[in-house]
Tab-separated table of C-alpha atoms in Angstrom:
chain	number	residue	atom	x	y	z
H	1	UNK	CA	43.986	-1.793	-4.636
H	2	UNK	CA	44.169	-4.707	-7.081
H	3	UNK	CA	42.390	-6.993	-4.592
H	4	UNK	CA	39.650	-4.417	-4.055
H	5	UNK	CA	39.139	-4.023	-7.801
H	6	UNK	CA	39.054	-7.793	-8.342
H	7	UNK	CA	36.618	-8.359	-5.483
H	8	UNK	CA	34.339	-5.604	-6.790
H	9	UNK	CA	34.298	-7.152	-10.266
H	10	UNK	CA	33.681	-10.592	-8.787
H	11	UNK	CA	30.814	-9.207	-6.677
H	12	UNK	CA	29.175	-7.668	-9.752
H	13	UNK	CA	29.442	-10.930	-11.676
H	14	UNK	CA	28.071	-13.015	-8.794
H	15	UNK	CA	25.235	-10.539	-8.171
H	16	UNK	CA	24.103	-11.012	-11.766
H	17	UNK	CA	24.368	-14.794	-11.391
H	18	UNK	CA	22.359	-14.737	-8.148
H	19	UNK	CA	19.698	-12.707	-9.927
H	20	UNK	CA	19.498	-15.330	-12.699
H	21	UNK	CA	19.183	-18.137	-10.149
H	22	UNK	CA	16.364	-16.323	-8.341
H	23	UNK	CA	14.497	-15.814	-11.619
H	24	UNK	CA	14.627	-19.598	-12.195
H	25	UNK	CA	12.613	-20.109	-8.981
H	26	UNK	CA	9.681	-18.099	-10.308
H	27	UNK	CA	7.119	-19.511	-12.738
H	28	UNK	CA	7.176	-18.202	-16.337
H	29	UNK	CA	5.977	-14.575	-16.592
H	30	UNK	CA	2.256	-14.073	-16.984
H	31	UNK	CA	0.707	-11.748	-19.514
H	32	UNK	CA	1.056	-8.103	-18.585
H	33	UNK	CA	-2.671	-7.906	-17.949
H	34	UNK	CA	-2.272	-9.648	-14.591
H	35	UNK	CA	-3.529	-7.820	-11.551
H	36	UNK	CA	-0.799	-8.530	-9.038
H	37	UNK	CA	2.969	-8.935	-8.940
H	38	UNK	CA	4.191	-12.538	-9.156
H	39	UNK	CA	5.575	-13.489	-5.779
H	40	UNK	CA	7.214	-16.545	-4.262
H	41	UNK	CA	7.471	-16.707	-0.512
H	42	UNK	CA	10.698	-18.358	0.658
H	43	UNK	CA	9.374	-21.086	2.945
H	44	UNK	CA	11.027	-24.215	4.288
H	45	UNK	CA	9.586	-26.094	1.324
H	46	UNK	CA	11.403	-23.728	-1.032
H	47	UNK	CA	14.663	-23.935	0.942
H	48	UNK	CA	14.985	-27.710	0.435
H	49	UNK	CA	14.680	-27.489	-3.360
H	50	UNK	CA	17.742	-28.068	-5.506
H	51	UNK	CA	17.307	-24.700	-7.247
H	52	UNK	CA	17.488	-22.956	-3.859
H	53	UNK	CA	20.680	-24.847	-3.105
H	54	UNK	CA	22.106	-23.374	-6.308
H	55	UNK	CA	21.242	-19.911	-4.977
H	56	UNK	CA	23.002	-20.730	-1.697
H	57	UNK	CA	26.209	-21.663	-3.532
H	58	UNK	CA	26.235	-18.391	-5.467
H	59	UNK	CA	25.373	-16.388	-2.337
H	60	UNK	CA	28.272	-17.915	-0.378
H	61	UNK	CA	30.694	-16.840	-3.103
H	62	UNK	CA	29.102	-13.390	-3.300
H	63	UNK	CA	29.232	-13.018	0.470
H	64	UNK	CA	32.958	-13.842	0.429
H	65	UNK	CA	33.616	-11.280	-2.330
H	66	UNK	CA	31.644	-8.563	-0.546
H	67	UNK	CA	33.442	-9.174	2.727
H	68	UNK	CA	36.809	-8.936	0.935
H	69	UNK	CA	35.648	-5.630	-0.488
H	70	UNK	CA	34.723	-4.467	3.012
H	71	UNK	CA	38.122	-5.482	4.419
H	72	UNK	CA	39.982	-3.679	1.619
H	73	UNK	CA	37.818	-0.595	1.972
H	74	UNK	CA	38.284	-0.415	5.743
H	75	UNK	CA	42.040	-0.790	5.362
H	76	UNK	CA	42.142	2.025	2.809
H	77	UNK	CA	39.870	4.143	5.026
H	78	UNK	CA	42.294	3.716	7.923
H	79	UNK	CA	45.318	4.559	5.756
H	80	UNK	CA	43.624	7.644	4.361
H	81	UNK	CA	42.528	8.740	7.810
H	82	UNK	CA	46.113	8.483	9.116
H	83	UNK	CA	47.549	10.567	6.296
H	84	UNK	CA	48.154	14.227	6.984
H	85	UNK	CA	47.340	15.856	3.655
H	86	UNK	CA	46.748	19.601	3.288
H	87	UNK	CA	43.444	20.666	1.754
H	88	UNK	CA	43.750	22.672	-1.451
H	89	UNK	CA	41.604	25.640	-0.470
H	90	UNK	CA	42.662	27.662	-3.507
H	91	UNK	CA	41.271	25.171	-6.008
H	92	UNK	CA	37.631	24.288	-5.202
H	93	UNK	CA	37.566	21.674	-7.990
H	94	UNK	CA	40.189	19.566	-6.220
H	95	UNK	CA	38.725	16.524	-4.460
H	96	UNK	CA	39.432	16.932	-0.754
H	97	UNK	CA	40.463	14.110	1.546
H	98	UNK	CA	37.435	14.557	3.790
H	99	UNK	CA	35.143	14.182	0.783
H	100	UNK	CA	36.848	10.911	-0.105
H	101	UNK	CA	36.509	9.696	3.487
H	102	UNK	CA	32.786	10.480	3.559
H	103	UNK	CA	32.099	8.866	0.167
H	104	UNK	CA	34.081	5.755	1.049
H	105	UNK	CA	32.388	5.422	4.429
H	106	UNK	CA	28.941	5.649	2.817
H	107	UNK	CA	29.912	3.045	0.234
H	108	UNK	CA	31.126	0.635	2.926
H	109	UNK	CA	27.947	1.128	4.937
H	110	UNK	CA	25.925	0.274	1.832
H	111	UNK	CA	27.938	-2.892	1.208
H	112	UNK	CA	27.588	-3.884	4.868
H	113	UNK	CA	23.823	-3.456	4.628
H	114	UNK	CA	23.696	-5.716	1.563
H	115	UNK	CA	25.800	-8.360	3.342
H	116	UNK	CA	23.499	-8.244	6.371
H	117	UNK	CA	20.296	-8.392	4.326
H	118	UNK	CA	21.455	-11.290	2.150
H	119	UNK	CA	22.612	-13.213	5.220
H	120	UNK	CA	19.146	-12.774	6.750
H	121	UNK	CA	17.632	-14.386	3.634
H	122	UNK	CA	20.090	-17.208	2.927
H	123	UNK	CA	21.349	-17.953	6.454
H	124	UNK	CA	18.630	-16.831	8.890
H	125	UNK	CA	19.386	-17.274	12.583
H	126	UNK	CA	15.684	-17.178	13.493
H	127	UNK	CA	12.556	-16.663	11.462
H	128	UNK	CA	11.574	-13.179	12.617
H	129	UNK	CA	11.115	-11.966	9.049
H	130	UNK	CA	9.305	-13.164	5.961
H	131	UNK	CA	11.243	-13.104	2.686
H	132	UNK	CA	10.002	-13.425	-0.871
H	133	UNK	CA	10.966	-13.064	-4.517
H	134	UNK	CA	8.814	-10.734	-6.589
H	135	UNK	CA	8.444	-9.952	-10.280
H	136	UNK	CA	6.541	-6.753	-11.095
H	137	UNK	CA	3.772	-6.906	-13.667
H	138	UNK	CA	4.625	-3.639	-15.426
H	139	UNK	CA	8.379	-3.955	-16.072
H	140	UNK	CA	9.112	-7.591	-15.110
H	141	UNK	CA	11.819	-6.501	-12.620
H	142	UNK	CA	12.696	-9.259	-10.136
H	143	UNK	CA	13.522	-8.283	-6.570
H	144	UNK	CA	14.363	-9.982	-3.273
H	145	UNK	CA	12.268	-8.625	-0.403
H	146	UNK	CA	11.900	-8.932	3.348
H	147	UNK	CA	9.620	-7.648	6.098
H	148	UNK	CA	9.277	-8.257	9.854
H	149	UNK	CA	6.517	-10.600	10.925
H	150	UNK	CA	5.843	-8.554	14.040
H	151	UNK	CA	6.589	-4.829	14.346
H	152	UNK	CA	5.615	-4.497	18.008
H	153	UNK	CA	9.075	-5.479	19.298
H	154	UNK	CA	10.775	-3.065	16.893
H	155	UNK	CA	8.500	-0.210	17.942
H	156	UNK	CA	9.185	-0.956	21.600
H	157	UNK	CA	12.962	-0.932	21.060
H	158	UNK	CA	13.228	2.001	18.640
H	159	UNK	CA	10.367	4.266	19.722
H	160	UNK	CA	8.474	3.599	22.939
H	161	UNK	CA	11.480	2.774	25.138
H	162	UNK	CA	13.322	5.918	24.006
H	163	UNK	CA	10.504	8.393	24.645
H	164	UNK	CA	9.030	9.746	27.852
H	165	UNK	CA	5.669	9.716	26.116
H	166	UNK	CA	4.373	8.886	22.653
H	167	UNK	CA	1.065	9.910	21.097
H	168	UNK	CA	-0.350	7.693	18.352
H	169	UNK	CA	-3.264	9.280	16.525
H	170	UNK	CA	-5.302	8.379	13.458
H	171	UNK	CA	-8.859	8.450	12.159
H	172	UNK	CA	-8.640	4.701	11.491
H	173	UNK	CA	-7.381	3.086	14.694
H	174	UNK	CA	-10.615	1.531	15.985
H	175	UNK	CA	-12.718	-1.356	14.745
H	176	UNK	CA	-16.302	-1.289	15.969
H	177	UNK	CA	-15.198	1.223	18.670
H	178	UNK	CA	-12.365	-1.022	19.899
H	179	UNK	CA	-8.603	-0.295	19.891
H	180	UNK	CA	-7.670	-3.936	20.605
H	181	UNK	CA	-6.453	-4.902	17.126
H	182	UNK	CA	-4.157	-1.909	16.673
H	183	UNK	CA	-2.901	-2.058	20.268
H	184	UNK	CA	-1.842	-5.679	19.825
H	185	UNK	CA	-0.204	-5.077	16.433
H	186	UNK	CA	1.737	-2.057	17.686
H	187	UNK	CA	2.695	-3.548	21.047
H	188	UNK	CA	0.841	-0.767	22.836
H	189	UNK	CA	-1.376	-2.796	25.172
H	190	UNK	CA	-0.125	-0.652	28.053
H	191	UNK	CA	-1.242	2.625	26.447
H	192	UNK	CA	-4.117	4.777	27.614
H	193	UNK	CA	-6.782	5.023	24.920
H	194	UNK	CA	-9.184	7.740	23.922
H	195	UNK	CA	-11.663	7.671	21.046
H	196	UNK	CA	-13.036	11.048	19.975
H	197	UNK	CA	-16.000	11.498	17.657
H	198	UNK	CA	-15.650	12.987	14.200
H	199	UNK	CA	-15.739	16.813	14.023
H	200	UNK	CA	-17.979	16.494	10.955
H	201	UNK	CA	-21.753	16.008	10.876
H	202	UNK	CA	-21.784	12.750	8.914
H	203	UNK	CA	-25.444	12.120	9.749
H	204	UNK	CA	-26.432	15.274	7.924
H	205	UNK	CA	-23.805	15.200	5.192
H	206	UNK	CA	-23.172	11.559	4.242
H	207	UNK	CA	-25.268	8.861	2.625
H	208	UNK	CA	-23.881	5.323	2.603
H	209	UNK	CA	-25.702	3.251	-0.006
H	210	UNK	CA	-25.186	-0.526	-0.037
H	211	UNK	CA	-26.360	-2.241	-3.225
H	212	UNK	CA	-27.976	-5.520	-2.153
H	213	UNK	CA	-29.125	-6.862	-5.534
H	214	UNK	CA	-25.692	-7.186	-7.144
H	215	UNK	CA	-23.884	-10.557	-7.336
H	216	UNK	CA	-21.049	-11.138	-4.875
H	217	UNK	CA	-17.580	-10.234	-6.225
H	218	UNK	CA	-16.606	-13.832	-6.990
H	219	UNK	CA	-19.671	-14.321	-9.212
H	220	UNK	CA	-19.053	-14.324	-13.006
H	221	UNK	CA	-21.704	-11.620	-13.539
H	222	UNK	CA	-20.446	-9.268	-10.832
H	223	UNK	CA	-18.269	-7.067	-13.059
H	224	UNK	CA	-20.924	-6.642	-15.735
H	225	UNK	CA	-23.607	-5.751	-13.186
H	226	UNK	CA	-21.348	-3.371	-11.291
H	227	UNK	CA	-20.099	-1.566	-14.400
H	228	UNK	CA	-23.624	-1.158	-15.763
H	229	UNK	CA	-24.809	0.359	-12.482
H	230	UNK	CA	-21.687	2.499	-12.194
H	231	UNK	CA	-22.364	4.227	-15.520
H	232	UNK	CA	-25.846	5.327	-14.408
H	233	UNK	CA	-24.540	6.366	-10.989
H	234	UNK	CA	-21.738	8.535	-12.389
H	235	UNK	CA	-24.120	10.215	-14.802
H	236	UNK	CA	-26.408	11.041	-11.871
H	237	UNK	CA	-23.520	12.478	-9.837
H	238	UNK	CA	-22.135	14.314	-12.894
H	239	UNK	CA	-18.770	12.690	-12.274
H	240	UNK	CA	-17.057	14.243	-9.226
H	241	UNK	CA	-16.165	10.742	-8.098
H	242	UNK	CA	-13.411	8.479	-6.830
H	243	UNK	CA	-13.943	4.782	-7.597
H	244	UNK	CA	-11.770	2.500	-5.470
H	245	UNK	CA	-10.600	-0.949	-6.576
H	246	UNK	CA	-8.566	-3.700	-4.944
H	247	UNK	CA	-6.688	-4.733	-8.110
H	248	UNK	CA	-5.382	-3.140	-11.296
H	249	UNK	CA	-7.028	-5.834	-13.399
H	250	UNK	CA	-10.514	-4.942	-12.145
H	251	UNK	CA	-9.713	-1.249	-12.595
H	252	UNK	CA	-8.688	-1.723	-16.218
H	253	UNK	CA	-11.756	-3.824	-16.987
H	254	UNK	CA	-14.039	-1.135	-15.608
H	255	UNK	CA	-12.192	1.625	-17.478
H	256	UNK	CA	-12.759	-0.236	-20.747
H	257	UNK	CA	-16.435	-0.801	-19.932
H	258	UNK	CA	-17.426	2.735	-18.876
H	259	UNK	CA	-15.042	5.263	-20.447
H	260	UNK	CA	-16.665	5.782	-23.866
H	261	UNK	CA	-20.222	5.812	-22.539
H	262	UNK	CA	-19.439	8.406	-19.879
H	263	UNK	CA	-17.553	10.617	-22.310
H	264	UNK	CA	-20.812	10.854	-24.300
H	265	UNK	CA	-22.120	12.725	-21.220
H	266	UNK	CA	-19.014	14.935	-20.972
H	267	UNK	CA	-17.675	12.977	-18.016
H	268	UNK	CA	-13.917	12.353	-18.144
H	269	UNK	CA	-12.651	9.003	-16.824
H	270	UNK	CA	-9.065	8.939	-15.541
H	271	UNK	CA	-7.431	5.684	-14.491
H	272	UNK	CA	-4.452	5.153	-12.224
H	273	UNK	CA	-1.543	3.726	-14.178
H	274	UNK	CA	-2.912	4.935	-17.542
H	275	UNK	CA	-3.680	8.645	-17.413
H	276	UNK	CA	-0.982	10.169	-15.232
H	277	UNK	CA	0.560	10.052	-11.787
H	278	UNK	CA	-1.707	10.002	-8.697
H	279	UNK	CA	-0.916	13.666	-8.028
H	280	UNK	CA	-1.805	14.629	-11.617
H	281	UNK	CA	-5.108	12.755	-11.441
H	282	UNK	CA	-6.031	14.375	-8.134
H	283	UNK	CA	-5.202	17.841	-9.497
H	284	UNK	CA	-7.451	17.233	-12.512
H	285	UNK	CA	-10.317	16.033	-10.311
H	286	UNK	CA	-9.890	19.064	-8.080
H	287	UNK	CA	-9.886	21.565	-10.959
H	288	UNK	CA	-12.131	19.994	-13.622
H	289	UNK	CA	-15.882	19.423	-13.116
H	290	UNK	CA	-17.252	16.152	-14.401
H	291	UNK	CA	-14.174	14.034	-13.676
H	292	UNK	CA	-13.966	10.475	-12.353
H	293	UNK	CA	-10.829	8.803	-11.010
H	294	UNK	CA	-10.488	5.024	-11.000
H	295	UNK	CA	-7.881	4.231	-8.367
H	296	UNK	CA	-6.370	1.455	-6.344
H	297	UNK	CA	-3.621	1.066	-3.722
H	298	UNK	CA	-2.561	4.624	-2.776
H	299	UNK	CA	-5.957	6.177	-3.549
H	300	UNK	CA	-7.532	4.467	-0.533
H	301	UNK	CA	-5.647	6.960	1.652
H	302	UNK	CA	-4.048	10.385	1.459
H	303	UNK	CA	-6.543	11.912	-1.001
H	304	UNK	CA	-7.725	15.260	0.385
H	305	UNK	CA	-10.178	17.139	-1.862
H	306	UNK	CA	-12.482	19.658	-0.195
H	307	UNK	CA	-15.772	20.764	-1.740
H	308	UNK	CA	-17.968	19.658	-4.638
H	309	UNK	CA	-15.127	18.301	-6.813
H	310	UNK	CA	-15.327	15.006	-4.890
H	311	UNK	CA	-18.919	14.217	-3.946
H	312	UNK	CA	-19.010	10.460	-4.532
H	313	UNK	CA	-16.759	7.647	-3.320
H	314	UNK	CA	-17.437	4.163	-4.688
H	315	UNK	CA	-16.020	1.087	-2.961
H	316	UNK	CA	-16.305	-1.652	-5.541
H	317	UNK	CA	-15.192	-4.501	-3.300
H	318	UNK	CA	-14.415	-4.968	0.374
H	319	UNK	CA	-10.624	-4.514	0.658
H	320	UNK	CA	-9.596	-7.851	2.114
H	321	UNK	CA	-5.851	-8.559	1.895
H	322	UNK	CA	-4.697	-10.701	-1.016
H	323	UNK	CA	-4.411	-14.239	0.456
H	324	UNK	CA	-1.236	-14.989	-1.524
H	325	UNK	CA	0.602	-11.864	-0.327
H	326	UNK	CA	3.762	-13.261	1.340
H	327	UNK	CA	3.648	-11.033	4.425
H	328	UNK	CA	-0.059	-11.582	5.002
H	329	UNK	CA	0.262	-15.325	4.365
H	330	UNK	CA	3.097	-15.645	6.891
H	331	UNK	CA	1.290	-13.595	9.518
H	332	UNK	CA	-1.868	-15.701	9.096
H	333	UNK	CA	0.120	-18.691	10.317
H	334	UNK	CA	0.503	-16.969	13.691
H	335	UNK	CA	-3.272	-16.931	14.359
H	336	UNK	CA	-5.789	-19.611	15.301
H	337	UNK	CA	-8.509	-17.852	13.299
H	338	UNK	CA	-6.668	-15.776	10.682
H	339	UNK	CA	-9.813	-14.499	8.949
H	340	UNK	CA	-11.465	-13.071	12.055
H	341	UNK	CA	-8.243	-12.045	13.827
H	342	UNK	CA	-6.272	-10.610	10.912
H	343	UNK	CA	-8.016	-10.482	7.524
H	344	UNK	CA	-11.285	-8.912	8.693
H	345	UNK	CA	-9.681	-6.215	10.910
H	346	UNK	CA	-7.291	-5.229	8.110
H	347	UNK	CA	-10.181	-4.960	5.651
H	348	UNK	CA	-12.262	-2.859	8.053
H	349	UNK	CA	-9.421	-0.390	8.607
H	350	UNK	CA	-8.845	-0.107	4.852
H	351	UNK	CA	-12.591	0.346	4.313
H	352	UNK	CA	-12.592	3.218	6.810
H	353	UNK	CA	-9.672	4.811	4.980
H	354	UNK	CA	-11.542	4.678	1.685
H	355	UNK	CA	-14.687	6.124	3.264
H	356	UNK	CA	-12.594	8.902	4.779
H	357	UNK	CA	-11.750	10.332	1.335
H	358	UNK	CA	-15.300	11.705	1.074
H	359	UNK	CA	-15.914	14.278	3.815
H	360	UNK	CA	-12.920	16.580	4.297
H	361	UNK	CA	-14.539	19.695	5.812
H	362	UNK	CA	-17.552	20.725	7.868
H	363	UNK	CA	-19.328	21.929	4.704
H	364	UNK	CA	-18.741	18.844	2.517
H	365	UNK	CA	-21.594	16.558	1.489
H	366	UNK	CA	-21.358	13.266	-0.336
H	367	UNK	CA	-22.397	9.703	-1.070
H	368	UNK	CA	-20.414	6.537	-0.417
H	369	UNK	CA	-21.607	3.581	-2.492
H	370	UNK	CA	-20.632	-0.006	-1.645
H	371	UNK	CA	-20.988	-2.520	-4.482
H	372	UNK	CA	-20.252	-5.496	-2.239
H	373	UNK	CA	-23.374	-7.109	-0.830
H	374	UNK	CA	-21.355	-9.112	1.688
H	375	UNK	CA	-21.820	-6.069	3.945
H	376	UNK	CA	-25.415	-7.234	4.416
H	377	UNK	CA	-25.295	-10.907	3.382
H	378	UNK	CA	-22.456	-12.098	5.654
H	379	UNK	CA	-22.480	-12.223	9.422
H	380	UNK	CA	-19.246	-10.252	9.624
H	381	UNK	CA	-20.495	-7.549	7.235
H	382	UNK	CA	-22.072	-5.353	9.887
H	383	UNK	CA	-18.608	-4.684	11.357
H	384	UNK	CA	-17.772	-2.509	8.343
H	385	UNK	CA	-20.761	-0.197	8.756
H	386	UNK	CA	-20.573	-0.130	12.549
H	387	UNK	CA	-16.960	1.042	12.327
H	388	UNK	CA	-17.940	4.179	10.389
H	389	UNK	CA	-19.069	7.450	11.979
H	390	UNK	CA	-22.859	7.666	12.428
H	391	UNK	CA	-24.338	8.481	9.021
H	392	UNK	CA	-27.403	7.795	6.885
H	393	UNK	CA	-27.264	4.182	5.677
H	394	UNK	CA	-29.533	2.879	2.914
H	395	UNK	CA	-29.640	-0.697	1.672
H	396	UNK	CA	-31.311	-0.883	-1.709
H	397	UNK	CA	-31.233	-1.912	-5.338
H	398	UNK	CA	-28.913	-0.703	-8.067
H	399	UNK	CA	-32.046	0.432	-9.923
H	400	UNK	CA	-32.857	2.998	-7.207
H	401	UNK	CA	-29.241	4.005	-6.606
H	402	UNK	CA	-28.765	6.796	-9.210
H	403	UNK	CA	-31.888	8.661	-8.105
H	404	UNK	CA	-31.047	8.237	-4.412
H	405	UNK	CA	-27.500	9.539	-4.923
H	406	UNK	CA	-28.562	12.422	-7.153
H	407	UNK	CA	-31.339	13.488	-4.771
H	408	UNK	CA	-29.023	13.372	-1.766
H	409	UNK	CA	-26.347	15.459	-3.444
H	410	UNK	CA	-28.868	18.059	-4.664
H	411	UNK	CA	-30.629	18.371	-1.294
H	412	UNK	CA	-27.467	18.357	0.781
H	413	UNK	CA	-25.794	20.680	-1.711
H	414	UNK	CA	-28.542	23.260	-1.224
H	415	UNK	CA	-28.070	22.975	2.545
H	416	UNK	CA	-24.319	23.479	2.107
H	417	UNK	CA	-24.822	26.626	-0.006
H	418	UNK	CA	-27.319	27.953	2.540
H	419	UNK	CA	-24.934	27.373	5.439
H	420	UNK	CA	-22.056	29.018	3.590
H	421	UNK	CA	-24.261	32.019	2.724
H	422	UNK	CA	-25.443	32.303	6.308
H	423	UNK	CA	-21.861	32.104	7.543
H	424	UNK	CA	-20.855	34.898	5.172
H	425	UNK	CA	-23.700	37.131	6.367
H	426	UNK	CA	-22.758	36.486	9.981
């Protein structure tokens, strides 16, 4: 018991020391206004640094302490299991032996998982995973992370090989009518494939408007031009909108630029990370006319609002993966042409997910606005539009956009009311 207590205390002390050593590997914290978490991928270049060697020394001591804790816990588990102790059925507050066994077993499994995960980082047998250190922007918490480079082998072992049949279904599995990218990533090249058209009449219900006179996103004047156009657009749509961003920094800049001006028109602007949880924001959009949500990350998928409450989806920027993301960076190294083979397909699938927030029933109508002219100015841009269901596509200026969006919503809205009325009469 004394050894177990000592090893537990030693493990706690060494865990704190390992944390301090990992923090030393990261650059000094940025201002909280940064858009992304600070991340350091653990590459071979990092592993030969002296500061990483310091982490190895602490990890070896921590590993020894954790394994001593496991040995002591297993011994005690065996002793307890061999004891024949009567359960005190008359006193429900008494801790029963079986409860102790279960709690101890769960604790040991947790310690074993930590030992295994740390060994994969500090003493990897083969590089099947990517590992990185991350410091969050909001609370400055530092964490050690890992992810598989390739999930196809895991899916084959844990899912496909154990099932007589498996059905994989999604509205965003094809790119330009092809399943090839997803089939390769999932290890499902052997699967039979079937692409079914959308049950919704996108040609009659959906306008996709691509602004072609706005600077590209890396231009210094892009944000100012986009925000100026966005104000006029949201006034024309009377709110009822979801504006999708690829970073919190861009989201916050737009919130600052448009919030006061839209509130003068009784349009409420709600921003992810500032005005409530995602569920709270969605509930307010669903129940309150004249509301706009500025969202990133989770808002590109999973948002399901039927009817007039969401009539406009704005994609501010094509959702290409962040080049410095450790998992994406490591996976790029596996491809001869990482942009065309990995970055572009990922962005197209994400783009389709964002577009899919708009039409959620057969009676919905809406407008999807794209403020990224690379859709028409770059050779690869057509892949984004061609991957969407057939719908009305207009390429035009930001000057004409508010009128085009407002006219479409009014005309299509009248058609929607007429169809609902006709359905009721029938």
